[in-house]
Coordinates of C-alpha atoms and ligand atoms in Angstrom, one line a residue:
M281 CA 182.9 -15.7 96.0
D282 CA 181.7 -12.1 96.7
R283 CA 184.3 -9.4 96.0
Y284 CA 185.0 -6.2 97.9
A285 CA 187.7 -3.6 97.9
V286 CA 189.0 -0.4 99.4
I287 CA 189.9 2.4 96.9
G288 CA 192.1 5.3 97.5
Q289 CA 195.6 6.8 96.8
P290 CA 197.9 5.8 98.3
I291 CA 196.4 2.5 99.4
A292 CA 199.3 0.0 99.8
H293 CA 199.4 0.4 103.7
S294 CA 195.6 0.2 104.2
L295 CA 194.6 -2.1 107.1
S296 CA 191.1 -2.7 105.6
P297 CA 192.0 -5.9 103.8
R298 CA 193.3 -7.3 107.1
I299 CA 190.2 -6.1 109.0
H300 CA 187.8 -7.6 106.5
A301 CA 189.7 -10.9 106.3
D302 CA 189.2 -11.1 110.1
F303 CA 185.4 -10.4 109.8
A304 CA 185.1 -13.0 107.0
Q305 CA 186.8 -15.6 109.1
Q306 CA 184.8 -14.7 112.2
T307 CA 181.4 -14.8 110.5
R308 CA 182.3 -17.7 108.1
I309 CA 181.3 -15.6 105.1
A310 CA 183.5 -16.4 102.1
L311 CA 184.7 -13.2 100.4
E312 CA 187.6 -11.6 98.6
Y313 CA 188.7 -8.1 99.8
E314 CA 191.5 -6.2 98.1
A315 CA 193.1 -2.7 98.1
I316 CA 193.0 -0.9 94.8
E317 CA 194.9 2.2 94.0
V318 CA 192.7 4.7 92.2
S319 CA 193.7 8.2 91.1
Q320 CA 191.3 11.1 91.2
A321 CA 191.3 11.3 87.4
A322 CA 190.3 7.6 87.1
L323 CA 187.7 7.6 89.9
E324 CA 184.5 7.6 87.8
Q325 CA 185.8 5.1 85.2
E326 CA 187.1 2.8 88.0
L327 CA 183.8 2.8 89.8
S328 CA 182.0 1.7 86.6
K329 CA 184.6 -0.9 86.0
L330 CA 184.3 -2.4 89.5
H331 CA 180.5 -2.4 89.2
R332 CA 180.6 -4.2 85.9
A333 CA 183.1 -6.7 87.4
G334 CA 180.4 -7.5 90.0
Y335 CA 182.0 -6.1 93.2
K336 CA 179.4 -6.1 96.0
G337 CA 180.8 -3.2 98.1
L338 CA 183.7 -0.7 98.3
N339 CA 185.3 1.2 101.1
V340 CA 186.4 4.7 100.1
T341 CA 189.4 6.5 101.6
L342 CA 191.6 9.5 100.9
P343 CA 191.4 11.4 98.7
H344 CA 188.0 10.3 97.3
K345 CA 185.6 10.6 100.3
V346 CA 184.0 13.8 99.1
S347 CA 184.4 13.5 95.3
V348 CA 182.9 10.0 95.2
A349 CA 179.5 11.4 96.1
A350 CA 179.1 12.7 92.6
F351 CA 179.2 9.2 91.3
C352 CA 176.6 7.6 93.7
E353 CA 173.2 6.7 92.5
T354 CA 171.8 7.4 96.0
R355 CA 173.2 8.5 99.4
S356 CA 172.1 7.8 102.9
E357 CA 171.0 10.7 105.0
R358 CA 174.1 10.5 107.1
A359 CA 176.3 10.6 104.0
K360 CA 174.4 13.6 102.7
L361 CA 174.8 15.4 106.0
A362 CA 178.5 14.6 106.2
G363 CA 179.0 15.5 102.6
A364 CA 181.4 12.6 102.5
V365 CA 181.1 8.9 101.6
N366 CA 183.3 6.1 103.0
T367 CA 181.2 3.0 102.0
L368 CA 179.6 2.0 98.7
V369 CA 176.9 -0.7 98.5
R370 CA 176.1 -2.2 95.2
S371 CA 172.7 -1.9 93.6
D372 CA 171.8 -3.4 90.2
T373 CA 172.4 -0.2 88.5
G374 CA 175.0 1.7 90.5
W375 CA 176.5 2.5 93.9
N376 CA 174.6 3.6 97.0
G377 CA 176.9 5.9 99.2
D378 CA 177.0 5.7 103.0
N379 CA 179.2 7.1 105.7
T380 CA 180.0 4.8 108.7
D381 CA 182.9 6.9 110.1
G382 CA 180.7 8.8 112.6
E383 CA 179.0 5.6 113.9
G384 CA 182.5 4.0 114.1
L385 CA 183.7 6.8 116.4
I386 CA 180.6 6.7 118.6
R387 CA 180.8 2.9 118.9
D388 CA 184.5 3.1 119.9
L389 CA 184.0 5.8 122.4
R390 CA 180.8 4.2 124.0
D391 CA 181.3 0.5 123.7
N392 CA 185.1 0.1 123.8
L393 CA 186.4 3.0 125.8
D394 CA 183.4 3.8 128.0
I395 CA 183.8 7.5 127.2
E396 CA 180.6 9.5 127.7
V397 CA 179.7 12.3 125.2
R398 CA 176.2 13.2 126.6
G399 CA 176.4 16.2 128.8
R400 CA 180.2 16.7 128.2
R401 CA 182.1 19.6 126.8
V402 CA 183.7 18.3 123.6
L403 CA 186.3 19.9 121.4
L404 CA 186.8 18.7 117.9
L405 CA 190.1 19.7 116.2
G406 CA 190.1 19.8 112.4
A407 CA 187.5 20.6 109.8
G408 CA 188.3 18.2 106.9
G409 CA 186.4 15.1 105.6
A410 CA 186.8 13.1 108.8
A411 CA 185.5 15.9 111.0
R412 CA 182.5 16.3 108.7
G413 CA 181.7 12.6 109.1
V414 CA 181.7 12.7 112.9
I415 CA 180.0 16.0 113.7
G416 CA 176.4 14.7 113.1
P417 CA 176.8 11.6 115.2
L418 CA 178.6 13.6 118.0
L419 CA 175.7 16.1 118.1
A420 CA 173.2 13.2 118.2
Q421 CA 174.8 12.2 121.5
S422 CA 173.7 15.5 123.1
P423 CA 177.1 16.9 124.4
A424 CA 176.8 19.9 126.7
E425 CA 178.7 21.8 124.0
L426 CA 180.5 20.9 120.8
V427 CA 183.3 23.3 119.7
L428 CA 185.0 23.0 116.3
S429 CA 188.4 24.5 116.0
N430 CA 190.6 24.5 112.9
R431 CA 193.8 26.1 111.5
N432 CA 191.9 27.6 108.6
P433 CA 189.3 29.7 110.6
W434 CA 186.7 29.8 107.8
K435 CA 186.0 26.1 107.7
P436 CA 184.5 25.8 111.2
E437 CA 182.2 28.8 110.4
A438 CA 180.9 27.1 107.3
L439 CA 180.4 23.8 109.0
A440 CA 178.6 25.4 111.9
E441 CA 176.1 26.8 109.4
H442 CA 175.9 23.5 107.5
F443 CA 175.1 21.5 110.7
K444 CA 172.7 24.1 112.2
P445 CA 169.6 22.0 111.4
V446 CA 170.9 19.1 113.5
G447 CA 172.5 20.9 116.4
A448 CA 174.6 23.7 117.7
L449 CA 178.3 23.7 116.9
R450 CA 180.5 26.6 118.2
P451 CA 183.1 27.5 115.5
C452 CA 186.5 28.7 116.9
T453 CA 190.1 29.3 116.0
H454 CA 192.7 27.3 117.9
L455 CA 194.0 30.5 119.6
A456 CA 190.5 31.7 120.6
L457 CA 190.2 28.5 122.7
K458 CA 192.3 30.1 125.4
G459 CA 190.5 29.9 128.7
D460 CA 188.1 27.1 127.6
R461 CA 188.0 23.7 129.3
F462 CA 186.9 20.4 127.7
D463 CA 186.0 17.0 129.1
L464 CA 186.9 15.3 125.7
I465 CA 189.2 16.5 123.0
I466 CA 189.1 14.7 119.7
N467 CA 191.8 15.2 117.1
A468 CA 190.5 15.0 113.6
T469 CA 193.4 16.8 111.9
S470 CA 195.9 15.1 109.7
A471 CA 198.8 17.1 111.4
G472 CA 200.3 13.9 112.9
H473 CA 201.1 12.6 109.4
S474 CA 203.7 15.3 109.1
G475 CA 204.8 14.8 112.7
E476 CA 203.0 17.9 113.9
M477 CA 200.3 18.9 116.4
P478 CA 198.0 21.9 115.9
R479 CA 199.2 24.9 118.0
L480 CA 196.8 25.2 120.9
P481 CA 196.6 27.3 124.1
G482 CA 197.6 25.4 127.3
Q483 CA 195.3 23.9 129.9
L484 CA 192.4 23.0 127.6
L485 CA 191.6 19.7 129.2
A486 CA 189.4 19.6 132.3
E487 CA 190.6 17.5 135.2
G488 CA 189.8 13.8 134.5
G489 CA 189.3 14.6 130.8
A490 CA 190.0 12.3 127.9
C491 CA 191.8 12.7 124.6
Y492 CA 190.9 10.8 121.4
D493 CA 192.8 10.8 118.1
L494 CA 191.3 9.7 114.8
S495 CA 194.9 9.1 113.6
Y496 CA 196.8 5.9 114.5
G497 CA 200.2 4.4 114.1
S498 CA 203.1 6.9 113.9
A499 CA 200.7 9.7 113.0
H500 CA 199.2 9.4 116.5
A501 CA 202.5 10.2 118.3
P502 CA 202.3 14.0 118.4
F503 CA 198.8 14.1 119.7
H504 CA 199.6 11.4 122.2
A505 CA 202.5 13.4 123.5
W506 CA 200.4 16.5 123.8
A507 CA 197.6 14.6 125.6
E508 CA 200.1 13.3 128.1
S509 CA 201.4 16.8 128.7
Q510 CA 197.7 17.7 129.5
N511 CA 197.5 14.9 132.1
A512 CA 194.7 13.2 130.2
S513 CA 193.0 10.4 132.1
L514 CA 192.6 8.4 129.0
I515 CA 194.4 8.6 125.6
A516 CA 193.1 6.6 122.6
D517 CA 194.1 6.4 119.0
G518 CA 191.8 5.8 116.0
I519 CA 192.3 2.1 115.5
G520 CA 189.1 1.3 117.3
M521 CA 187.2 3.7 115.1
L522 CA 188.8 2.2 112.0
A523 CA 187.7 -1.3 113.1
E524 CA 184.2 -0.1 114.1
Q525 CA 183.5 1.8 110.9
A526 CA 184.6 -1.3 109.0
A527 CA 182.3 -3.5 111.0
V528 CA 179.3 -1.2 110.2
A529 CA 180.2 -1.3 106.5
F530 CA 180.5 -5.2 106.7
E531 CA 177.0 -5.2 108.3
L532 CA 175.6 -3.1 105.4
W533 CA 177.0 -5.6 102.9
N534 CA 176.3 -8.8 104.7
G535 CA 173.7 -8.2 107.3
V536 CA 176.0 -9.4 110.1
L537 CA 177.8 -7.1 112.6
P538 CA 181.2 -8.7 113.4
R539 CA 183.0 -8.4 116.8
T540 CA 185.9 -6.0 117.0
D541 CA 187.4 -6.4 120.5
A542 CA 190.0 -9.1 119.7
L543 CA 190.8 -7.5 116.3
I544 CA 191.5 -4.1 117.9
A545 CA 194.0 -5.7 120.2
V546 CA 195.7 -7.5 117.3
L547 CA 195.9 -4.3 115.2
H548 CA 197.4 -2.3 118.1
K549 CA 200.0 -5.1 118.6
A550 CA 200.9 -5.1 114.9
L551 CA 201.3 -1.3 114.9
W552 CA 203.6 -1.4 117.9
E553 CA 205.7 -4.3 116.4
F554 CA 206.0 -3.0 112.8
G555 CA 205.6 0.8 113.4
A556 CA 203.0 0.8 110.6
A557 CA 201.6 4.2 109.7
Ligands
NAP776 N1 190.4 6.1 112.5 C1 189.6 6.2 111.4 O1 188.8 5.3 111.1 C2 189.7 7.4 110.5 C3 188.7 7.7 109.6 C4 188.9 8.9 108.9 C5 190.0 9.7 109.0 N2 190.9 9.4 109.9 C6 192.1 10.2 110.1 O2 191.7 11.5 110.4 C7 192.7 12.5 110.0 C8 192.0 13.6 109.2 O3 191.5 13.1 107.9 P1 190.7 14.0 106.9 O4 190.1 13.0 105.9 O5 189.7 14.9 107.6 O6 191.8 14.9 106.2 P2 191.6 16.2 105.5 O7 190.2 16.3 104.9 O8 192.8 16.4 104.6 O9 191.6 17.4 106.6 C9 192.8 17.6 107.3 C10 192.6 18.5 108.5 O10 193.7 18.6 109.3 C11 194.1 19.9 109.5 N3 195.6 20.0 109.5 C12 196.5 19.4 108.6 N4 197.7 19.7 109.0 C13 197.7 20.5 110.1 C14 198.7 21.1 110.9 N5 200.0 20.9 110.6 N6 198.3 21.9 111.9 C15 196.9 22.0 112.2 N7 195.9 21.5 111.4 C16 196.3 20.7 110.4 C17 193.5 20.7 108.3 O11 193.4 22.0 108.6 P3 193.2 23.2 107.5 O12 191.8 23.1 107.1 O13 193.6 24.4 108.1 O14 194.1 22.8 106.3 C18 192.2 19.9 108.2 O15 191.3 20.4 109.1 C19 193.7 11.7 109.2 O16 194.8 11.5 110.0 C20 193.0 10.4 108.9 O17 193.9 9.3 108.8 C21 190.8 8.2 110.7

């Protein structure tokens, strides 16, 4: 049976084994998928070990998305652009790195939520690994404007420079957003994991605007509360993106794109029932 895994630290609460078990059942492809805790210090050694053991593919999560690039034999254009890798595909001699996070977000916005990016004013909060993964795909949708705002003001400047060849990104600090209005506000910060919300000026959301959070479970609560206070017409968490980026990874490994609609509903229900983070 083909073997796959998600590697990260911590990893015990990862939903990826559950997601890929669903895909395997749905597509009738027999596989084993496990969650493996890997420390930063052991990353290179563990990647070699998993390759020798015959694993066909790996998902990569925090804190390895950036550092794993150094151990890839090749990287896709989108992984190079993002500077982050979330999916490894086995070759005979090593690992090919890819990044499916951005496509996962776009698929969730477009196919599941019917949220249009083209021609809209979009604000992206946060400038970490997740933001890097979604900027290229967001720019490819031709928003009217993409503004990147972060607590550390230098990171958006650097990312605007980095992404210049693919499109215009306006770097900003949270406070300098005062007076701006957006049709879509996407939270790509990890603030929710410590029960926090970035400090933003009021009235950032245009009438009828939508709010999307890459975080999910209890980490989504602060952004959800803020979005409600802004009278958002639609508020979504990152479960759909999680399922979609996994589906794209599954397709890279198996050549079949699984369905996600029923799974997303099941994962939402599970998060409500068990309060999983
Ligand atoms: N749904 C999905 O499929 C999916 C995929 C990837 C990531 N994610 C989620 O996306 C989030 C970000 O992940 P990441 O990999 O980008 O993390 P990261 O690389 O550690 O970056 C964290 C970002 O959050 C900001 N931040 C953290 N605490 C903050 C606070 N209290 N106030 C304001 N800003 C704060 C940081 O700002 P500074 O630069 O100022 O420190 C930085 O921009 C996480 O919640 C992760 O679970 C979801």
